[in-house]
Amino acid sequence: MNPSQQLSHQQPPLMGPLANPTAQQLLGLSANPIMHDQHAQQPLMGAMTNPVAQQLLGMAPNPMHQQQLMGPKTNPMLNSVNGLMHRPRQHDTMGSVLNPMMQNRGETNSIFSTSDDNVIMKQVLDTHLPDGFDVDVKPLVHIVEEILRHATINSAFNADSSAMVAHADVDKLETKSHQTYAVQILNVLSHTIDRLACEMSFKCLTGADGHTIALSLFQDVGHFHWDAKLALILAAFALNYGEFWLLAQIYSTNQLAKSMAILRQVPTIMEHSAPLKSRFDALNKLIHSVLELTRCIMEFKELPSMYVGHEVPALTKALSVVPTAVYWNVRGIIACAAQITSLTSMSHEYGISSIETQSWELSSLVHKIDHLLEFLRKLLDECHRHIGERKELEFINSFKQLFDTIHIDNMKILKILLNPKDDPLPLYDGTAKQRVNLEVLRKRNVLLLISGLDMSRDELLVLEQIYNDSRVGPRMDAIYDVVWVPIVDPSAQYTGEMHAQFEEMKNTMPWYTVNHPSNVDRAVKRSIGERWHFKNKPILVVLDPQGRELSPNALHMMWIWGGLAFPFTMAKEESLWRDEAWRLELLIGGMDATILDWARENKYIFLYGGDDIEWIRKFANSARAMAKAAGIPLELAYVGKSKKKENVRRVMATIKVENLGHSLQDLTTIWFFWTRIESMLFSKIQLKQVDDQDLIMLQIKKLLSYDKDGSWAMLCKGSQLLTNGHGSSMLQTPVDYNLWNEHIPKVGFELAFKEYHDKLHGAGNNCCRFEFPVAAGRIPDTMRCPECHRVMEKHTAFLCCHDQVGYLDTAY
């Protein structure tokens, strides 16, 4: 059988153990000149790489013999020193680097902690003699990525060729400054790259094993840092690999390329490309893994030293692994180079016959490199988290100073808050339905509506009504701009469902919104939480035309007084409270014209709430019977309950059917009624007006406490609020009308009612409780009971309510 016939069905390893003279000796095969003369069919490659010689010697190749390409376990050259351990050394790799082989053997990443790897890395580290000359090889890597992106047979042959280097920064390659810098680097390094390319090709042709070739290349780049070593060897590979595929792509249309391609056997290889597809698929996967690991190694060098140093365990650990990662990446590069060399020098028949073996070798290297990549990426993520935390702390410290500084306008502050990424159109105009520049807010009063993506529809409806009302009429000085700042949990993955929720909210708002939640930087979110106590419930921060903070949360003012609170300053809030009194109009505002008409007619009015329909029936019937007996005009108005919407909905329907009185028109109005009362409490707390002698504060606390306990009622006459109490005492008072009506001729109806009710209420020894959502932000340290005036105990409660799912409430 002649050599060409042997080539058609043998699967000899290109760089297998028989290509190593030491291996031949250990296997009892003396590689003497006689044997070379007798069997050498390809003198350039060496006898042991000749498939005919292997066949005659009875050494049928086995894929398992190819493991030597993956590591030293089957490298006979190293077996004699298999158990040796070397002394830890310090090598300069972007700083001091520990020997990765000395890591704890108990670690899960034992792939680089075997004794064989110890020996390998000792040899590699012995070649590392950096001279202190540091080279920024990032532009060189970009050029290599561009070469490898286009180096493919055709789109059908490698469907993911574009994805193979999806992270390649092609735009940077096109910039003039980037190209100029790359040319400057190549003026210095081109000779080294050419030498490496020639050496790699020659040693692959002579059948040297991967480890021997790698050591030789490391010797040539010994005075470079680890990232530069890898970049130079990768560039040397790209030089040869790119030349091969350039010929493959243009030889049919270019006569010079056609002649050169014939010398390289390219036309023959292209004609038989289909059988070689699996081999090239494996080759592309390995190249992809090599590039990914290369980028990861480069990223460690780009980490800012001002935020992360050797005191960070993740960085120290990563730098100790970098030499190992560089070594195995170089081994992967050599394996890729050997594939092309074998095709162009040994004909396509050999390439087809060795597909199974070579594909297995490449896949094994992919596995090893991907394992290292996964390990380094985890460490890189830890470094980035550390950097992010350091930057956040730095930003928070400077955030306060930003507001303590006088500015010409509000642009600097708004840019930091709303556009840290320099988006040319960071805002969305809800009226014009288009994206706009930040300049639309220059020297304007800006209200930052800060909330999560779960802001309730009720809140949006009421806020929109107040906003639209401020745009009507001659008060042009009262115009202000609102910007919605959506806050997404930085630790949560931003999903498609969340984006749909954001888009739905954005499209319903008539004001400006940040165009995308990602525009709000993580450090900005943390600063907003620190400075303005934002947790989950919406807040409305007010900035004047110079960017000065006028109010940390004007939403309470907005709910209570609407546009009358403009310009929403703390001073304005204090002024409004000074002019306010405990009256029916404060509670009802402009929510219900019927109730306000009753007040103007000076009628007696019962406001009542809760969700106990039996209590409501009894109370309505007894109150009407009392009014009829006393001969007074009395109306009843149901104001619902702050939570349990479905229960309130059923009660409202029953009141209407059974004619038990008037009720607020809908659930949104009922929500707003209780939100305004709660806002009054938070407004007082924010202004630190928690004086126990403050009548308004005492009455607000009573109403909020009654709402938590169940049923309650309040008696009014016109605008005057006479008395209020729990459901039990308020029901009993009209039921006992015959027991206290004798005092009416002397003191009047309202005073007689109040005295009897207060007597019942006091005998009940009632106390109050409050629940402050943690998301509310500002929670008082202490609070006195409005009934007994003692300091209230503080408890922690976890409450589940379908109206506000997920809130963590603190009860007082």
Coordinates of C-alpha atoms in Angstrom, one line a residue, residues 433-733:
K433 CA -45.3 61.8 22.5
Q434 CA -41.6 62.2 21.5
R435 CA -38.1 62.1 23.0
V436 CA -36.6 65.5 24.0
N437 CA -33.4 67.0 25.2
L438 CA -32.7 67.9 28.8
E439 CA -32.6 71.5 27.8
V440 CA -36.4 71.7 28.0
L441 CA -36.0 71.9 31.8
R442 CA -33.3 74.6 31.9
K443 CA -34.2 77.2 34.6
R444 CA -37.6 75.7 35.2
N445 CA -39.3 74.7 38.4
V446 CA -38.9 70.9 38.3
L447 CA -40.9 68.4 40.4
L448 CA -39.2 64.9 40.4
L449 CA -41.9 62.3 40.7
I450 CA -39.8 59.3 42.0
S451 CA -41.5 56.0 42.3
G452 CA -41.3 52.3 41.3
L453 CA -43.1 50.7 38.4
D454 CA -46.0 49.8 40.6
M455 CA -47.4 53.3 41.3
S456 CA -51.2 52.9 41.6
R457 CA -53.6 54.0 39.0
D458 CA -55.5 56.0 41.7
E459 CA -52.3 58.0 42.5
L460 CA -51.7 58.7 38.8
L461 CA -55.3 59.8 38.1
V462 CA -55.4 62.3 41.0
L463 CA -52.0 63.7 40.3
E464 CA -52.8 64.1 36.6
Q465 CA -56.0 66.0 37.5
I466 CA -54.0 68.4 39.8
Y467 CA -51.3 68.7 37.1
N468 CA -53.8 69.6 34.4
D469 CA -55.7 72.1 36.6
S470 CA -52.4 73.9 37.1
R471 CA -52.1 74.4 33.3
V472 CA -55.5 76.2 33.1
G473 CA -56.1 79.9 33.9
P474 CA -54.1 83.0 34.0
R475 CA -51.6 81.9 36.7
M476 CA -48.7 81.3 34.4
D477 CA -46.3 81.9 37.3
A478 CA -47.6 78.7 38.8
I479 CA -46.4 76.5 35.9
Y480 CA -44.0 73.8 36.8
D481 CA -42.7 70.7 35.1
V482 CA -43.0 67.2 36.4
V483 CA -40.5 64.5 35.5
W484 CA -41.1 60.9 36.4
V485 CA -38.0 59.1 37.6
P486 CA -38.7 55.3 37.6
I487 CA -36.7 53.4 40.2
V488 CA -36.1 49.7 39.5
D489 CA -34.4 47.5 42.1
P490 CA -30.8 47.4 41.0
S491 CA -30.4 43.8 42.2
A492 CA -33.3 42.6 40.1
Q493 CA -33.1 41.6 36.4
Y494 CA -35.0 44.0 34.2
T495 CA -37.4 41.7 32.4
G496 CA -39.7 42.2 29.4
E497 CA -42.7 42.2 31.7
M498 CA -41.2 45.1 33.7
H499 CA -40.4 47.0 30.5
A500 CA -44.0 46.6 29.3
Q501 CA -45.2 47.9 32.7
F502 CA -42.9 50.9 32.4
E503 CA -44.0 51.7 28.8
E504 CA -47.7 51.5 29.9
M505 CA -47.1 53.9 32.7
K506 CA -45.0 56.2 30.6
N507 CA -47.5 56.4 27.8
T508 CA -50.3 57.4 30.3
M509 CA -48.4 60.3 31.8
P510 CA -48.9 63.9 30.4
W511 CA -45.6 65.1 31.8
Y512 CA -41.9 64.3 31.1
T513 CA -40.5 60.9 32.0
V514 CA -37.0 59.4 31.9
N515 CA -36.9 57.6 28.6
H516 CA -35.7 54.3 30.2
P517 CA -35.2 53.1 33.8
S518 CA -31.5 52.3 33.0
N519 CA -30.9 56.0 32.6
V520 CA -31.1 56.3 36.3
D521 CA -27.7 55.2 37.6
R522 CA -27.3 52.7 40.5
A523 CA -25.4 55.3 42.5
V524 CA -28.2 57.9 41.8
K525 CA -30.8 55.4 43.1
R526 CA -28.9 54.9 46.3
S527 CA -28.4 58.7 46.8
I528 CA -32.1 59.3 46.3
G529 CA -32.8 56.8 49.0
E530 CA -30.2 58.3 51.3
R531 CA -31.1 61.9 50.9
W532 CA -34.9 61.9 50.3
H533 CA -35.7 58.7 52.2
F534 CA -37.2 57.0 49.1
K535 CA -38.0 53.3 49.6
N536 CA -41.1 52.3 47.7
K537 CA -43.9 54.8 48.1
P538 CA -43.8 57.7 45.6
I539 CA -42.2 61.0 46.6
L540 CA -42.2 64.4 44.8
V541 CA -38.9 66.3 45.1
V542 CA -39.0 70.0 44.3
L543 CA -36.1 71.8 42.6
D544 CA -36.1 75.5 41.7
P545 CA -34.7 76.9 38.5
Q546 CA -31.2 76.9 40.0
G547 CA -31.5 73.3 41.1
R548 CA -31.9 74.1 44.8
E549 CA -33.9 71.6 46.8
L550 CA -37.1 73.3 47.9
S551 CA -38.8 70.3 49.4
P552 CA -37.7 66.7 49.9
N553 CA -41.3 65.5 49.3
A554 CA -44.1 67.8 48.2
L555 CA -46.5 65.0 47.4
H556 CA -48.2 65.5 50.8
M557 CA -48.7 69.2 49.9
M558 CA -50.0 68.2 46.5
W559 CA -52.6 65.8 48.0
I560 CA -53.8 68.3 50.6
W561 CA -53.8 71.6 48.8
G562 CA -53.2 70.8 45.1
G563 CA -51.9 73.7 43.0
L564 CA -52.4 76.1 45.9
A565 CA -49.2 74.8 47.4
F566 CA -47.0 76.1 44.6
P567 CA -44.1 76.7 44.7
F568 CA -44.1 73.7 47.0
T569 CA -41.5 74.9 49.4
M570 CA -41.2 74.0 53.1
A571 CA -42.0 77.7 53.9
K572 CA -45.2 77.5 51.8
E573 CA -46.2 74.3 53.6
E574 CA -45.7 75.9 57.0
S575 CA -47.7 79.0 55.9
L576 CA -50.6 76.9 54.7
W577 CA -50.8 75.0 58.0
R578 CA -50.8 78.3 59.9
D579 CA -53.9 79.4 58.0
E580 CA -55.6 76.0 58.3
A581 CA -58.2 74.9 60.8
W582 CA -59.8 71.6 61.8
R583 CA -62.9 71.9 59.6
L584 CA -65.0 69.8 57.2
E585 CA -63.5 71.4 54.1
L586 CA -60.0 70.3 55.1
L587 CA -61.2 66.7 55.2
I588 CA -63.3 66.7 52.1
G589 CA -61.4 69.2 50.0
G590 CA -63.0 69.4 46.5
M591 CA -63.8 65.7 46.4
D592 CA -67.6 65.8 47.0
A593 CA -69.9 68.8 46.1
T594 CA -72.9 67.3 47.9
I595 CA -71.2 67.2 51.3
L596 CA -69.8 70.7 50.8
D597 CA -73.4 71.9 49.9
W598 CA -74.6 70.4 53.2
A599 CA -71.9 72.3 55.0
R600 CA -72.9 75.6 53.5
E601 CA -76.5 74.8 54.5
N602 CA -75.3 74.3 58.1
K603 CA -76.8 70.9 58.3
Y604 CA -75.8 68.2 60.8
I605 CA -73.6 65.6 59.0
F606 CA -72.4 62.2 60.0
L607 CA -69.2 61.1 58.2
Y608 CA -68.7 57.4 58.9
G609 CA -66.5 54.5 57.7
G610 CA -65.6 50.9 58.0
D611 CA -66.7 47.7 56.2
D612 CA -69.1 46.1 58.7
I613 CA -72.4 46.4 56.8
E614 CA -74.5 45.3 59.9
W615 CA -73.0 48.1 61.9
I616 CA -73.7 50.5 59.1
R617 CA -77.4 49.5 58.9
K618 CA -77.9 49.9 62.7
F619 CA -76.0 53.2 62.8
A620 CA -77.9 54.7 59.8
N621 CA -81.3 53.7 61.2
S622 CA -80.6 54.8 64.8
A623 CA -79.0 58.1 63.6
R624 CA -82.1 58.9 61.4
A625 CA -84.4 58.0 64.3
M626 CA -82.5 60.3 66.6
A627 CA -82.6 63.2 64.1
K628 CA -86.3 62.8 63.6
A629 CA -86.9 62.8 67.4
A630 CA -84.7 65.8 67.9
G631 CA -86.1 67.6 64.8
I632 CA -82.8 68.4 63.2
P633 CA -81.7 68.2 59.6
L634 CA -79.2 65.3 59.4
E635 CA -77.3 63.7 56.5
L636 CA -75.1 60.7 56.4
A637 CA -72.0 60.3 54.2
Y638 CA -70.0 57.1 53.9
V639 CA -66.2 57.6 53.3
G640 CA -65.2 54.0 53.2
K641 CA -61.9 52.5 54.4
S642 CA -58.3 53.0 53.5
K643 CA -57.8 49.3 52.5
K644 CA -60.0 46.3 51.6
K645 CA -61.3 47.8 48.4
E646 CA -63.6 44.9 47.5
N647 CA -65.3 45.0 50.9
V648 CA -65.8 48.8 50.5
R649 CA -67.2 48.2 47.0
R650 CA -69.8 45.8 48.4
V651 CA -70.7 48.2 51.2
M652 CA -71.2 51.1 48.7
A653 CA -73.5 48.9 46.6
T654 CA -75.6 48.0 49.7
I655 CA -75.9 51.6 50.9
K656 CA -77.2 52.6 47.5
V657 CA -79.7 49.7 47.3
E658 CA -81.0 50.1 50.9
N659 CA -80.8 53.9 50.9
L660 CA -78.6 54.1 54.0
G661 CA -77.2 57.5 53.0
H662 CA -74.8 59.2 50.7
S663 CA -71.3 57.8 49.9
L664 CA -68.3 59.2 48.1
Q665 CA -68.7 58.6 44.4
D666 CA -66.1 55.9 43.7
L667 CA -63.2 53.9 45.1
T668 CA -60.6 56.4 43.7
T669 CA -62.2 59.2 45.7
I670 CA -62.3 57.1 48.8
W671 CA -58.6 56.2 48.3
F672 CA -57.9 60.0 47.9
F673 CA -59.8 60.8 51.1
W674 CA -57.7 58.5 53.2
T675 CA -54.5 59.4 51.3
R676 CA -55.0 63.1 52.1
I677 CA -55.5 62.4 55.8
E678 CA -52.4 60.2 55.9
S679 CA -50.6 63.0 53.9
M680 CA -51.6 65.5 56.7
L681 CA -49.9 63.3 59.2
F682 CA -46.7 62.9 57.2
S683 CA -46.7 66.6 56.4
K684 CA -46.7 67.5 60.1
I685 CA -44.0 64.9 60.7
Q686 CA -41.8 66.3 57.9
L687 CA -42.2 69.8 59.4
K688 CA -41.6 68.4 62.8
Q689 CA -45.0 69.7 64.0
V690 CA -45.8 66.8 66.2
D691 CA -46.9 68.9 69.2
D692 CA -49.4 67.0 71.3
Q693 CA -51.3 70.2 71.8
D694 CA -51.8 70.6 68.1
L695 CA -55.6 70.0 67.6
I696 CA -55.3 69.0 63.9
M697 CA -52.5 66.5 64.6
L698 CA -54.6 64.9 67.4
Q699 CA -57.7 64.6 65.3
I700 CA -55.7 63.2 62.3
K701 CA -54.2 60.5 64.5
K702 CA -57.6 59.6 65.9
L703 CA -59.1 59.1 62.4
L704 CA -56.3 57.0 61.1
S705 CA -56.4 54.9 64.2
Y706 CA -60.2 54.4 63.9
D707 CA -59.8 53.3 60.3
K708 CA -57.4 50.5 61.4
D709 CA -59.8 49.4 64.2
G710 CA -63.0 49.1 62.2
S711 CA -66.2 51.2 62.2
W712 CA -66.2 54.8 63.3
A713 CA -68.2 58.1 62.9
M714 CA -67.8 61.8 63.1
L715 CA -70.5 64.4 63.8
C716 CA -70.3 67.8 62.1
K717 CA -72.5 70.8 61.9
G718 CA -71.8 72.8 58.8
S719 CA -68.0 73.2 58.6
Q720 CA -67.5 72.5 62.3
L721 CA -66.3 69.1 63.4
L722 CA -67.9 68.3 66.7
T723 CA -66.8 64.9 67.8
N724 CA -65.7 61.5 66.6
G725 CA -65.2 58.1 68.0
H726 CA -65.2 54.3 67.6
G727 CA -68.2 52.5 66.2
S728 CA -69.4 51.2 69.5
S729 CA -69.7 54.6 71.3
M730 CA -71.0 56.3 68.2
L731 CA -73.7 53.7 67.7
Q732 CA -74.7 53.7 71.3
T733 CA -75.1 57.4 71.6

